[in-house]
PDB file of C-alpha atoms in Angstrom:
ATOM      1  CA  UNK A   1      73.690  49.661 -49.094  1.00 65.00           C
ATOM      2  CA  UNK A   2      76.230  52.026 -50.669  1.00 89.00           C
ATOM      3  CA  UNK A   3      79.885  51.644 -51.632  1.00 94.00           C
ATOM      4  CA  UNK A   4      82.569  54.030 -52.904  1.00 95.00           C
ATOM      5  CA  UNK A   5      81.986  54.886 -56.568  1.00 96.00           C
ATOM      6  CA  UNK A   6      84.697  53.714 -58.952  1.00 95.00           C
ATOM      7  CA  UNK A   7      86.897  55.944 -61.062  1.00 97.00           C
ATOM      8  CA  UNK A   8      85.107  55.323 -64.366  1.00 97.00           C
ATOM      9  CA  UNK A   9      81.685  55.789 -62.803  1.00 97.00           C
ATOM     10  CA  UNK A  10      82.839  59.139 -61.494  1.00 97.00           C
ATOM     11  CA  UNK A  11      84.466  60.103 -64.783  1.00 97.00           C
ATOM     12  CA  UNK A  12      81.340  59.276 -66.786  1.00 97.00           C
ATOM     13  CA  UNK A  13      79.190  61.348 -64.420  1.00 97.00           C
ATOM     14  CA  UNK A  14      81.585  64.303 -64.375  1.00 97.00           C
ATOM     15  CA  UNK A  15      82.024  64.351 -68.143  1.00 97.00           C
ATOM     16  CA  UNK A  16      78.248  64.341 -68.661  1.00 98.00           C
ATOM     17  CA  UNK A  17      78.001  67.371 -66.390  1.00 98.00           C
ATOM     18  CA  UNK A  18      80.965  69.046 -68.117  1.00 97.00           C
ATOM     19  CA  UNK A  19      79.294  68.583 -71.498  1.00 97.00           C
ATOM     20  CA  UNK A  20      76.068  70.075 -70.141  1.00 97.00           C
ATOM     21  CA  UNK A  21      77.863  73.139 -68.722  1.00 97.00           C
ATOM     22  CA  UNK A  22      79.819  73.585 -71.963  1.00 95.00           C
ATOM     23  CA  UNK A  23      76.563  73.559 -73.943  1.00 94.00           C
ATOM     24  CA  UNK A  24      75.055  76.135 -71.585  1.00 94.00           C
ATOM     25  CA  UNK A  25      77.911  78.624 -71.951  1.00 93.00           C
ATOM     26  CA  UNK A  26      78.771  78.004 -75.617  1.00 90.00           C
ATOM     27  CA  UNK A  27      76.236  80.486 -77.103  1.00 87.00           C
ATOM     28  CA  UNK A  28      77.928  83.290 -75.164  1.00 84.00           C
ATOM     29  CA  UNK A  29      81.490  82.327 -76.099  1.00 82.00           C
ATOM     30  CA  UNK A  30      81.496  80.703 -79.551  1.00 78.00           C
ATOM     31  CA  UNK A  31      81.977  83.879 -81.622  1.00 78.00           C
ATOM     32  CA  UNK A  32      84.714  85.172 -79.328  1.00 83.00           C
ATOM     33  CA  UNK A  33      86.530  81.833 -79.317  1.00 89.00           C
ATOM     34  CA  UNK A  34      86.641  81.721 -83.127  1.00 87.00           C
ATOM     35  CA  UNK A  35      88.033  85.257 -83.262  1.00 91.00           C
ATOM     36  CA  UNK A  36      90.600  84.581 -80.540  1.00 93.00           C
ATOM     37  CA  UNK A  37      91.680  81.352 -82.280  1.00 94.00           C
ATOM     38  CA  UNK A  38      92.353  83.293 -85.492  1.00 94.00           C
ATOM     39  CA  UNK A  39      94.316  85.872 -83.518  1.00 95.00           C
ATOM     40  CA  UNK A  40      96.436  83.106 -81.958  1.00 96.00           C
ATOM     41  CA  UNK A  41      97.095  81.617 -85.395  1.00 96.00           C
ATOM     42  CA  UNK A  42      98.199  85.029 -86.654  1.00 95.00           C
ATOM     43  CA  UNK A  43     100.698  85.778 -83.878  1.00 96.00           C
ATOM     44  CA  UNK A  44     102.051  82.216 -83.921  1.00 96.00           C
ATOM     45  CA  UNK A  45     102.524  82.411 -87.696  1.00 95.00           C
ATOM     46  CA  UNK A  46     104.344  85.741 -87.297  1.00 95.00           C
ATOM     47  CA  UNK A  47     106.695  84.158 -84.757  1.00 94.00           C
ATOM     48  CA  UNK A  48     107.372  81.207 -87.054  1.00 94.00           C
ATOM     49  CA  UNK A  49     108.152  83.461 -90.034  1.00 93.00           C
ATOM     50  CA  UNK A  50     110.471  85.612 -87.924  1.00 92.00           C
ATOM     51  CA  UNK A  51     112.191  82.569 -86.444  1.00 89.00           C
ATOM     52  CA  UNK A  52     112.791  80.812 -89.771  1.00 88.00           C
ATOM     53  CA  UNK A  53     113.919  84.046 -91.447  1.00 87.00           C
ATOM     54  CA  UNK A  54     116.478  84.729 -88.731  1.00 84.00           C
ATOM     55  CA  UNK A  55     117.495  81.075 -88.678  1.00 83.00           C
ATOM     56  CA  UNK A  56     118.190  81.084 -92.416  1.00 78.00           C
ATOM     57  CA  UNK A  57     120.230  84.301 -92.308  1.00 78.00           C
ATOM     58  CA  UNK A  58     122.163  83.598 -89.104  1.00 74.00           C
ATOM     59  CA  UNK A  59     122.983  79.893 -89.458  1.00 66.00           C
ATOM     60  CA  UNK A  60     126.637  79.404 -88.594  1.00 54.00           C
ATOM     61  CA  UNK A  61     129.183  77.390 -90.539  1.00 49.00           C
ATOM     62  CA  UNK A  62     128.562  74.276 -88.487  1.00 51.00           C
ATOM     63  CA  UNK A  63     124.960  74.136 -89.640  1.00 55.00           C
ATOM     64  CA  UNK A  64     123.698  74.736 -86.116  1.00 56.00           C
ATOM     65  CA  UNK A  65     121.318  77.557 -85.129  1.00 62.00           C
ATOM     66  CA  UNK A  66     123.143  80.446 -83.425  1.00 65.00           C
ATOM     67  CA  UNK A  67     122.736  80.823 -79.669  1.00 66.00           C
ATOM     68  CA  UNK A  68     121.912  84.493 -80.231  1.00 70.00           C
ATOM     69  CA  UNK A  69     118.417  83.417 -81.308  1.00 75.00           C
ATOM     70  CA  UNK A  70     117.682  82.456 -77.707  1.00 73.00           C
ATOM     71  CA  UNK A  71     117.897  86.080 -76.615  1.00 77.00           C
ATOM     72  CA  UNK A  72     116.577  87.759 -79.753  1.00 83.00           C
ATOM     73  CA  UNK A  73     114.380  90.692 -78.687  1.00 88.00           C
ATOM     74  CA  UNK A  74     111.960  90.397 -81.626  1.00 90.00           C
ATOM     75  CA  UNK A  75     111.389  86.692 -81.045  1.00 91.00           C
ATOM     76  CA  UNK A  76     110.859  87.284 -77.336  1.00 91.00           C
ATOM     77  CA  UNK A  77     108.293  90.007 -78.018  1.00 94.00           C
ATOM     78  CA  UNK A  78     106.414  87.811 -80.466  1.00 94.00           C
ATOM     79  CA  UNK A  79     106.551  84.916 -77.995  1.00 93.00           C
ATOM     80  CA  UNK A  80     104.966  87.190 -75.385  1.00 95.00           C
ATOM     81  CA  UNK A  81     102.263  88.003 -77.936  1.00 96.00           C
ATOM     82  CA  UNK A  82     101.627  84.267 -78.384  1.00 96.00           C
ATOM     83  CA  UNK A  83     101.279  83.825 -74.634  1.00 96.00           C
ATOM     84  CA  UNK A  84      98.846  86.733 -74.452  1.00 96.00           C
ATOM     85  CA  UNK A  85      96.751  85.409 -77.340  1.00 96.00           C
ATOM     86  CA  UNK A  86      96.688  81.924 -75.795  1.00 96.00           C
ATOM     87  CA  UNK A  87      95.538  83.359 -72.478  1.00 95.00           C
ATOM     88  CA  UNK A  88      92.829  85.359 -74.245  1.00 94.00           C
ATOM     89  CA  UNK A  89      91.652  82.197 -76.031  1.00 94.00           C
ATOM     90  CA  UNK A  90      91.634  79.890 -73.007  1.00 94.00           C
ATOM     91  CA  UNK A  91      91.046  82.284 -70.104  1.00 93.00           C
ATOM     92  CA  UNK A  92      87.438  83.512 -70.614  1.00 92.00           C
ATOM     93  CA  UNK A  93      85.985  80.063 -71.456  1.00 93.00           C
ATOM     94  CA  UNK A  94      87.827  78.481 -68.525  1.00 93.00           C
ATOM     95  CA  UNK A  95      86.614  81.197 -66.135  1.00 93.00           C
ATOM     96  CA  UNK A  96      83.027  80.962 -67.389  1.00 94.00           C
ATOM     97  CA  UNK A  97      83.108  77.175 -67.141  1.00 95.00           C
ATOM     98  CA  UNK A  98      84.503  77.287 -63.588  1.00 93.00           C
ATOM     99  CA  UNK A  99      81.884  79.780 -62.406  1.00 95.00           C
ATOM    100  CA  UNK A 100      78.853  78.063 -63.954  1.00 96.00           C
ATOM    101  CA  UNK A 101      80.170  74.628 -63.000  1.00 96.00           C
ATOM    102  CA  UNK A 102      80.699  75.792 -59.422  1.00 95.00           C
ATOM    103  CA  UNK A 103      77.145  77.067 -59.038  1.00 97.00           C
ATOM    104  CA  UNK A 104      75.776  73.953 -60.705  1.00 97.00           C
ATOM    105  CA  UNK A 105      77.679  71.445 -58.584  1.00 97.00           C
ATOM    106  CA  UNK A 106      77.218  73.251 -55.267  1.00 97.00           C
ATOM    107  CA  UNK A 107      73.468  73.474 -55.860  1.00 97.00           C
ATOM    108  CA  UNK A 108      73.283  69.855 -57.038  1.00 97.00           C
ATOM    109  CA  UNK A 109      75.451  68.289 -54.335  1.00 97.00           C
ATOM    110  CA  UNK A 110      73.479  69.998 -51.536  1.00 97.00           C
ATOM    111  CA  UNK A 111      70.097  69.075 -53.010  1.00 97.00           C
ATOM    112  CA  UNK A 112      67.994  66.182 -51.750  1.00 95.00           C
ATOM    113  CA  UNK A 113      69.405  64.072 -54.613  1.00 96.00           C
ATOM    114  CA  UNK A 114      72.969  64.719 -53.357  1.00 97.00           C
ATOM    115  CA  UNK A 115      74.371  64.948 -56.830  1.00 96.00           C
ATOM    116  CA  UNK A 116      74.305  66.514 -60.277  1.00 97.00           C
ATOM    117  CA  UNK A 117      72.384  65.249 -63.298  1.00 97.00           C
ATOM    118  CA  UNK A 118      75.435  63.270 -64.369  1.00 97.00           C
ATOM    119  CA  UNK A 119      75.713  61.641 -60.964  1.00 97.00           C
ATOM    120  CA  UNK A 120      71.992  60.888 -60.911  1.00 97.00           C
ATOM    121  CA  UNK A 121      72.337  59.157 -64.296  1.00 97.00           C
ATOM    122  CA  UNK A 122      74.979  56.873 -62.755  1.00 96.00           C
ATOM    123  CA  UNK A 123      73.112  56.667 -59.396  1.00 96.00           C
ATOM    124  CA  UNK A 124      75.958  58.354 -57.526  1.00 97.00           C
ATOM    125  CA  UNK A 125      75.701  60.587 -54.477  1.00 97.00           C
ATOM    126  CA  UNK A 126      78.067  63.027 -52.768  1.00 97.00           C
ATOM    127  CA  UNK A 127      78.238  62.564 -48.997  1.00 97.00           C
ATOM    128  CA  UNK A 128      80.443  63.360 -46.020  1.00 95.00           C
ATOM    129  CA  UNK A 129      82.672  60.763 -44.356  1.00 92.00           C
ATOM    130  CA  UNK A 130      79.675  59.283 -42.530  1.00 92.00           C
ATOM    131  CA  UNK A 131      77.568  59.099 -45.686  1.00 91.00           C
ATOM    132  CA  UNK A 132      75.360  62.070 -44.807  1.00 95.00           C
ATOM    133  CA  UNK A 133      74.156  64.831 -47.103  1.00 96.00           C
ATOM    134  CA  UNK A 134      76.624  67.728 -47.238  1.00 97.00           C
ATOM    135  CA  UNK A 135      75.901  71.396 -46.600  1.00 96.00           C
ATOM    136  CA  UNK A 136      76.709  74.462 -48.691  1.00 96.00           C
ATOM    137  CA  UNK A 137      79.999  75.229 -46.920  1.00 96.00           C
ATOM    138  CA  UNK A 138      81.350  71.724 -47.502  1.00 97.00           C
ATOM    139  CA  UNK A 139      80.081  71.690 -51.095  1.00 96.00           C
ATOM    140  CA  UNK A 140      81.864  74.988 -51.796  1.00 96.00           C
ATOM    141  CA  UNK A 141      85.062  73.718 -50.192  1.00 96.00           C
ATOM    142  CA  UNK A 142      84.820  70.534 -52.284  1.00 96.00           C
ATOM    143  CA  UNK A 143      84.495  72.511 -55.496  1.00 94.00           C
ATOM    144  CA  UNK A 144      87.365  74.836 -54.599  1.00 93.00           C
ATOM    145  CA  UNK A 145      89.512  71.857 -53.605  1.00 95.00           C
ATOM    146  CA  UNK A 146      88.915  70.514 -57.099  1.00 93.00           C
ATOM    147  CA  UNK A 147      91.442  73.105 -58.234  1.00 92.00           C
ATOM    148  CA  UNK A 148      94.127  71.143 -56.402  1.00 93.00           C
ATOM    149  CA  UNK A 149      93.183  68.006 -58.336  1.00 94.00           C
ATOM    150  CA  UNK A 150      93.602  69.928 -61.609  1.00 92.00           C
ATOM    151  CA  UNK A 151      96.843  71.635 -60.554  1.00 92.00           C
ATOM    152  CA  UNK A 152      98.446  68.249 -59.868  1.00 94.00           C
ATOM    153  CA  UNK A 153      98.023  67.492 -63.599  1.00 91.00           C
ATOM    154  CA  UNK A 154      95.020  65.307 -62.774  1.00 92.00           C
ATOM    155  CA  UNK A 155      96.934  63.129 -60.311  1.00 95.00           C
ATOM    156  CA  UNK A 156      94.386  64.293 -57.751  1.00 95.00           C
ATOM    157  CA  UNK A 157      91.569  62.991 -59.929  1.00 96.00           C
ATOM    158  CA  UNK A 158      93.415  59.736 -60.606  1.00 95.00           C
ATOM    159  CA  UNK A 159      93.464  59.079 -56.849  1.00 96.00           C
ATOM    160  CA  UNK A 160      89.802  58.113 -57.240  1.00 96.00           C
ATOM    161  CA  UNK A 161      91.008  54.893 -58.875  1.00 96.00           C
ATOM    162  CA  UNK A 162      92.743  53.765 -55.664  1.00 95.00           C
ATOM    163  CA  UNK A 163      90.813  51.240 -53.548  1.00 93.00           C
ATOM    164  CA  UNK A 164      89.224  50.845 -51.140  1.00 93.00           C
ATOM    165  CA  UNK A 165      87.855  54.377 -50.654  1.00 93.00           C
ATOM    166  CA  UNK A 166      88.246  55.703 -54.232  1.00 95.00           C
ATOM    167  CA  UNK A 167      88.580  59.259 -52.937  1.00 96.00           C
ATOM    168  CA  UNK A 168      89.997  61.969 -55.179  1.00 97.00           C
ATOM    169  CA  UNK A 169      92.276  64.620 -53.722  1.00 97.00           C
ATOM    170  CA  UNK A 170      89.409  67.100 -53.454  1.00 97.00           C
ATOM    171  CA  UNK A 171      87.397  64.485 -51.516  1.00 97.00           C
ATOM    172  CA  UNK A 172      90.231  64.081 -49.049  1.00 96.00           C
ATOM    173  CA  UNK A 173      90.670  67.832 -48.633  1.00 96.00           C
ATOM    174  CA  UNK A 174      86.949  68.537 -48.187  1.00 96.00           C
ATOM    175  CA  UNK A 175      86.046  65.449 -46.157  1.00 96.00           C
ATOM    176  CA  UNK A 176      83.623  64.024 -48.721  1.00 97.00           C
ATOM    177  CA  UNK A 177      82.952  60.782 -50.559  1.00 96.00           C
ATOM    178  CA  UNK A 178      81.144  59.756 -53.739  1.00 97.00           C
ATOM    179  CA  UNK A 179      78.907  56.734 -53.208  1.00 97.00           C
ATOM    180  CA  UNK A 180      77.234  54.269 -55.557  1.00 96.00           C
ATOM    181  CA  UNK A 181      74.772  51.407 -54.969  1.00 95.00           C
ATOM    182  CA  UNK A 182      76.474  48.241 -53.755  1.00 90.00           C
ATOM    183  CA  UNK A 183      77.894  46.185 -56.647  1.00 85.00           C
ATOM    184  CA  UNK A 184      76.799  48.817 -59.200  1.00 87.00           C
ATOM    185  CA  UNK A 185      78.441  48.364 -62.593  1.00 90.00           C
ATOM    186  CA  UNK A 186      79.216  50.868 -65.288  1.00 95.00           C
ATOM    187  CA  UNK A 187      76.278  50.663 -67.745  1.00 96.00           C
ATOM    188  CA  UNK A 188      76.836  50.026 -71.421  1.00 97.00           C
ATOM    189  CA  UNK A 189      75.765  53.505 -72.497  1.00 97.00           C
ATOM    190  CA  UNK A 190      78.348  55.008 -70.107  1.00 97.00           C
ATOM    191  CA  UNK A 191      81.070  52.820 -71.608  1.00 97.00           C
ATOM    192  CA  UNK A 192      80.037  54.053 -75.040  1.00 98.00           C
ATOM    193  CA  UNK A 193      80.116  57.654 -73.812  1.00 98.00           C
ATOM    194  CA  UNK A 194      83.666  57.212 -72.493  1.00 98.00           C
ATOM    195  CA  UNK A 195      84.746  55.576 -75.762  1.00 98.00           C
ATOM    196  CA  UNK A 196      83.255  58.507 -77.672  1.00 98.00           C
ATOM    197  CA  UNK A 197      85.331  60.901 -75.572  1.00 97.00           C
ATOM    198  CA  UNK A 198      88.480  58.927 -76.360  1.00 98.00           C
ATOM    199  CA  UNK A 199      87.722  59.069 -80.089  1.00 98.00           C
ATOM    200  CA  UNK A 200      87.006  62.796 -79.867  1.00 97.00           C
ATOM    201  CA  UNK A 201      90.315  63.316 -78.058  1.00 97.00           C
ATOM    202  CA  UNK A 202      92.218  61.412 -80.744  1.00 98.00           C
ATOM    203  CA  UNK A 203      90.445  63.322 -83.512  1.00 98.00           C
ATOM    204  CA  UNK A 204      91.151  66.652 -81.809  1.00 97.00           C
ATOM    205  CA  UNK A 205      94.814  65.773 -81.347  1.00 98.00           C
ATOM    206  CA  UNK A 206      95.130  64.709 -84.995  1.00 98.00           C
ATOM    207  CA  UNK A 207      93.482  67.945 -86.162  1.00 97.00           C
ATOM    208  CA  UNK A 208      95.819  70.030 -83.983  1.00 97.00           C
ATOM    209  CA  UNK A 209      98.921  68.262 -85.325  1.00 98.00           C
ATOM    210  CA  UNK A 210      97.794  68.733 -88.944  1.00 98.00           C
ATOM    211  CA  UNK A 211      96.946  72.376 -88.276  1.00 97.00           C
ATOM    212  CA  UNK A 212     100.368  73.062 -86.723  1.00 96.00           C
ATOM    213  CA  UNK A 213     102.126  71.345 -89.621  1.00 97.00           C
ATOM    214  CA  UNK A 214     100.199  73.542 -92.054  1.00 96.00           C
ATOM    215  CA  UNK A 215     101.169  76.701 -90.157  1.00 95.00           C
ATOM    216  CA  UNK A 216     104.819  75.652 -90.123  1.00 95.00           C
ATOM    217  CA  UNK A 217     104.734  74.841 -93.840  1.00 94.00           C
ATOM    218  CA  UNK A 218     103.253  78.233 -94.743  1.00 94.00           C
ATOM    219  CA  UNK A 219     105.725  80.024 -92.463  1.00 93.00           C
ATOM    220  CA  UNK A 220     108.656  78.232 -94.088  1.00 91.00           C
ATOM    221  CA  UNK A 221     107.479  79.213 -97.537  1.00 90.00           C
ATOM    222  CA  UNK A 222     107.126  82.845 -96.495  1.00 89.00           C
ATOM    223  CA  UNK A 223     110.511  82.895 -94.742  1.00 85.00           C
ATOM    224  CA  UNK A 224     112.341  81.273 -97.667  1.00 79.00           C
ATOM    225  CA  UNK A 225     110.520  83.498-100.113  1.00 77.00           C
ATOM    226  CA  UNK A 226     111.685  86.543 -98.207  1.00 57.00           C
TER     227      UNK A 226
END
């Protein structure tokens, strides 16, 4: 007997697959990512120095920044450079991940195991509304519909937490379900894996905050020194 897979079962399976795909594509992207990250730091630092320099020289008598900064041509050009550098940093890895992940999941979901390696580890299967194995067309539509779940700022993914069907937005759009053995529980190793992700997220956020503070500090010193 099978039942709808729960949100955390699905998350553990998906994140295992995401880690596998990331490992597969990382040798082809790591050098470029490091270079693009340095380029983003450089253009962001330039914008900060320009902003603080103009702020210090144009501050009005009230102590408030002048409204003219909002339309400053130099700041707008440097902001466009930041956007371009950010796109260059995020775009290629995201595109590579989407392409490899698409091939991987379509092939896995239409296989006789009806699921990826991550799903197999959690004993999950992708099926249609009647619980049958899906074909290539439905698997492709399911993967493409996953874009809608991302574009809703993950609200589409969070729908998988809603009982009784636990169907994400892309399941609803593609007419699929994710099934687990009746009364299956999230194993201890999967709980540990999810906890590790949470710790990694906190560590990454802390590093980003410290890094931004350092960039701002250096920019202030350069602007005041000028």
